[in-house]
Short mmCIF file of C-alpha atoms in Angstrom, two decimals:
data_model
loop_
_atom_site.label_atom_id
_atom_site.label_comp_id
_atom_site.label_asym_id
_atom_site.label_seq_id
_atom_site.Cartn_x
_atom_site.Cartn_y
_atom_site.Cartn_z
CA UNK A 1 0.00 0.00 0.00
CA UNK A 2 2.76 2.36 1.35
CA UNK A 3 4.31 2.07 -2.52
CA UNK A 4 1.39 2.70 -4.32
CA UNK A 5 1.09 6.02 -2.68
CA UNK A 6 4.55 6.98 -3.12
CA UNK A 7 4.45 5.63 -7.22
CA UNK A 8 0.98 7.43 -7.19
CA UNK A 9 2.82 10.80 -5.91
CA UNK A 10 6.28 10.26 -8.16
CA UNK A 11 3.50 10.27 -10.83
CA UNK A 12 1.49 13.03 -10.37
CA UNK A 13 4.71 15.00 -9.23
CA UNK A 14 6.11 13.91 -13.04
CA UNK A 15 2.54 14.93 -14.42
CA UNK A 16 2.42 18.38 -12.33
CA UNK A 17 6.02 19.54 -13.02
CA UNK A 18 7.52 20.02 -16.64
CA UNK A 19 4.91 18.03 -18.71
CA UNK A 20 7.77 18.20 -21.70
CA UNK A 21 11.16 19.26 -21.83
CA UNK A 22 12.05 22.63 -23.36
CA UNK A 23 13.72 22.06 -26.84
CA UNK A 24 18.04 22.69 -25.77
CA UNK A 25 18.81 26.88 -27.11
CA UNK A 26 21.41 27.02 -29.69
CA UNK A 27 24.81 26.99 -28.35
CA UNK A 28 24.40 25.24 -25.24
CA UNK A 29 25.80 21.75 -25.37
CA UNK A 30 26.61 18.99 -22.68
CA UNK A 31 29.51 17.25 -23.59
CA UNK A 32 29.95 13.94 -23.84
CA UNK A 33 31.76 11.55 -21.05
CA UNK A 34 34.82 10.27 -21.66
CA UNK A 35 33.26 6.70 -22.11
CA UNK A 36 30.70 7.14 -24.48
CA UNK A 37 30.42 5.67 -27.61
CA UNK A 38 27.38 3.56 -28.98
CA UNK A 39 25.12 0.97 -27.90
CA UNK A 40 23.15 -1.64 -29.64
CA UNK A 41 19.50 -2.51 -28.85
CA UNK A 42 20.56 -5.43 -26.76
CA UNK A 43 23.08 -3.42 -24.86
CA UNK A 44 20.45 -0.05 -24.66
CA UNK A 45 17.48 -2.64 -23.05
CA UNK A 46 20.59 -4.62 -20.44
CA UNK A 47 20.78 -1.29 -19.11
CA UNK A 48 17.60 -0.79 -17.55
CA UNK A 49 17.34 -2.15 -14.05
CA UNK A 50 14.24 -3.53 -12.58
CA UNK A 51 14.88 -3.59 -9.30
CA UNK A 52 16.16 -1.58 -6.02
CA UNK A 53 17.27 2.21 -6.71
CA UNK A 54 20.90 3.52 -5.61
CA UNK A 55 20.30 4.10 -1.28
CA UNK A 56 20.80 7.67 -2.75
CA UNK A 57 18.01 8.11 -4.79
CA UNK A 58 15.25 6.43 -2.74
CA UNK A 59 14.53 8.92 -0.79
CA UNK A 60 10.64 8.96 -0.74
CA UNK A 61 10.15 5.15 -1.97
CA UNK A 62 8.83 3.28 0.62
CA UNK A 63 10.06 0.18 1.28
CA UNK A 64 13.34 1.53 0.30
CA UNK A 65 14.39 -1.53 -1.41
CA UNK A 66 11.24 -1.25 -3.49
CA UNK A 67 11.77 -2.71 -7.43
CA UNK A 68 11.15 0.04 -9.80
CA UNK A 69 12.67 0.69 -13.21
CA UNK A 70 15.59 2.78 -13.75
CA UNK A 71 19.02 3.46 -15.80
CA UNK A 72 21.99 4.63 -14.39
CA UNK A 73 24.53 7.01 -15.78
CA UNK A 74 27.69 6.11 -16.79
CA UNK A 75 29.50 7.50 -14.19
CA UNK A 76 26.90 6.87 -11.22
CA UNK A 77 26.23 10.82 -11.16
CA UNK A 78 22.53 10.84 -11.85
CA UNK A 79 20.04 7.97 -12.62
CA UNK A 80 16.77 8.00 -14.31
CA UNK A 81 13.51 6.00 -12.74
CA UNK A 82 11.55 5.47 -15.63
CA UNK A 83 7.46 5.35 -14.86
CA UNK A 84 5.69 2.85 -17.13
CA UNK A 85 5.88 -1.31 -17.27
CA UNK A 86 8.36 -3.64 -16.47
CA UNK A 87 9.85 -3.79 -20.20
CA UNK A 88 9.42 -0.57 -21.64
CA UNK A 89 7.98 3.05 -20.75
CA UNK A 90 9.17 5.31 -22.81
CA UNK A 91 7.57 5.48 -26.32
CA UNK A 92 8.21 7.67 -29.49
CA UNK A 93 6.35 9.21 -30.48
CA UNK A 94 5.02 9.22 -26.95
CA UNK A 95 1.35 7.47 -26.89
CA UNK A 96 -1.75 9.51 -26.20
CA UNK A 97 -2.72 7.46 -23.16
CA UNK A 98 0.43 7.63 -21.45
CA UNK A 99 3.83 10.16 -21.25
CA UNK A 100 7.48 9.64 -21.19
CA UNK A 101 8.28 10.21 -17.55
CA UNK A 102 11.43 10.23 -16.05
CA UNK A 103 12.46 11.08 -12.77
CA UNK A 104 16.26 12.37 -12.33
CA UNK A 105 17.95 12.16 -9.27
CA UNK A 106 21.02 13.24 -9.21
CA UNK A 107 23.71 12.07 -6.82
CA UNK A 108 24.95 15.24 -5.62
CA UNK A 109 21.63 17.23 -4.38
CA UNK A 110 21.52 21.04 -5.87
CA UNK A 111 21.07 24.06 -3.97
CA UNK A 112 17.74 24.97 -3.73
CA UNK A 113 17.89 28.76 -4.21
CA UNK A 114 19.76 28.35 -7.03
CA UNK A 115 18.64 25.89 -9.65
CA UNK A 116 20.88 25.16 -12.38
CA UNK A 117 18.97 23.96 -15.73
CA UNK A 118 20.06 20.23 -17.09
CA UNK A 119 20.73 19.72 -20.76
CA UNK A 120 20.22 17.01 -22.77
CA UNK A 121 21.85 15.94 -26.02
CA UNK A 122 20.47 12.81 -26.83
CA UNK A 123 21.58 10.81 -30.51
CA UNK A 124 19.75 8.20 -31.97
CA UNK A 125 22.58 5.10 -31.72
CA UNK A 126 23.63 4.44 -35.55
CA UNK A 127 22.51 7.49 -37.05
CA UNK A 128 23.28 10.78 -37.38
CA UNK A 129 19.60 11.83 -35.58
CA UNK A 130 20.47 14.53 -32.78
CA UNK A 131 18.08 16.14 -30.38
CA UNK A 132 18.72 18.58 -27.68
CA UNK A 133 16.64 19.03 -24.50
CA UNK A 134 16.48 21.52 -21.52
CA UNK A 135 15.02 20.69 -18.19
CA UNK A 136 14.78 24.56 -16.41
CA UNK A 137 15.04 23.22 -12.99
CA UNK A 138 17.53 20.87 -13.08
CA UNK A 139 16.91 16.79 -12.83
CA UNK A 140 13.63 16.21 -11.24
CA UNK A 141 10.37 15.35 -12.73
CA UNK A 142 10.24 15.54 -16.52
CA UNK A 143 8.75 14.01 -19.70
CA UNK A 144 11.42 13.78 -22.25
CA UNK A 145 10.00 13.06 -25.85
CA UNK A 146 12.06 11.90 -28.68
CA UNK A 147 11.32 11.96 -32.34
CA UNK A 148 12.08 8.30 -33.00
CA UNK A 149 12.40 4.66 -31.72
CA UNK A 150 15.32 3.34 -30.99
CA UNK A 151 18.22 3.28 -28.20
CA UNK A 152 19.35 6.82 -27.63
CA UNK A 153 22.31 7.91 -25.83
CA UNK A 154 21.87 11.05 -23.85
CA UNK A 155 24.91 13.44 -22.82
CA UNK A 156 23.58 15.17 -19.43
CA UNK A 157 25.12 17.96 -18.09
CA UNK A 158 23.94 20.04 -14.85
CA UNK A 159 25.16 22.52 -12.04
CA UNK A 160 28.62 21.19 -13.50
CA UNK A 161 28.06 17.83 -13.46
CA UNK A 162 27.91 15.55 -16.43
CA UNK A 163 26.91 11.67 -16.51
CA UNK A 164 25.49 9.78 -19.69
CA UNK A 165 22.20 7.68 -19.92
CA UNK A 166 21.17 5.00 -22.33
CA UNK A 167 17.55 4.90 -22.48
CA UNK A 168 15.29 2.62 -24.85
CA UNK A 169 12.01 4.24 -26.92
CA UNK A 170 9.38 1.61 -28.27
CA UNK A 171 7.40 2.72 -31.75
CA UNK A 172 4.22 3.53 -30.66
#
């Protein structure tokens, strides 16, 4: 019961706050980790976790050992708890009965008074397909939609920070 409520509040949090990220302004660009490279579809899906989150990121998930699905980034900076089924959540483009929502939490908690923006700069593995995202407030709640299926690798870059997410989008 006690995770319902909390998935049933992550949810309506994602919902509430930041329905779609802001398209990335020209001339802003996260760069890319020192380990990325591509990932095939096989290697995109292994990286989603169903299971436990980080003990750093579950604050609010009761019991904190609850399974939920989620990516981490490359370098363990940030992870992304994808809201949706076991296999897949994330859709493009993203289905009329259900968004792309992704909760960030990043490692390293930013100050409140001063929120730095997070940008996204996600390419479409095997192709030359780039997109660029801003979230205004930094990692949090968000619904990032991307204009094709496929395993896309997405350069993050915040207050500083930078990590590096795989994530998976189905053809709706």
């Amino acid at each position: 019961m006690a995770v319902a409520v909390i998935a049933a509040a992550a949810i309506t949090a994602c919902s509430a706050a930041n329905d779609s990220a802001a398209p990335l302004h020209k001339g802003r660009v996260a760069l890319p980790p020192a380990s990325a490279g591509p990932v095939s579809t096989v290697g995109c899906l292994a990286r989603r976790i169903n299971g436990p989150l980080p003990v750093w990121a579950r604050g609010g998930f009761h019991p904190p050992g609850v399974s939920i699905g989620h990516v981490m980034g490359v370098r363990g900076d940030i992870v992304a708890i994808l809201w949706g089924g076991p296999k897949t959540s994330l859709y493009a483009p993203p289905r009329k009965d259900q968004n792309n929502k992704i909760l960030w939490v990043a490692r390293l908690p930013l100050p409140v008074m001063s929120p730095s923006p997070m940008t996204i700069r996600a390419t479409l593995n095997g192709t030359h397909l780039i997109a660029g995202r801003e979230l205004p407030y930094g990692p949090g709640p968000s619904s990032v939609n991307l204009p094709a299926p496929g395993c896309w690798t997405l350069n993050l870059s915040w207050a500083g920070l930078q990590d590096q997410v795989d994530l998976w989008y189905t053809a709706s």
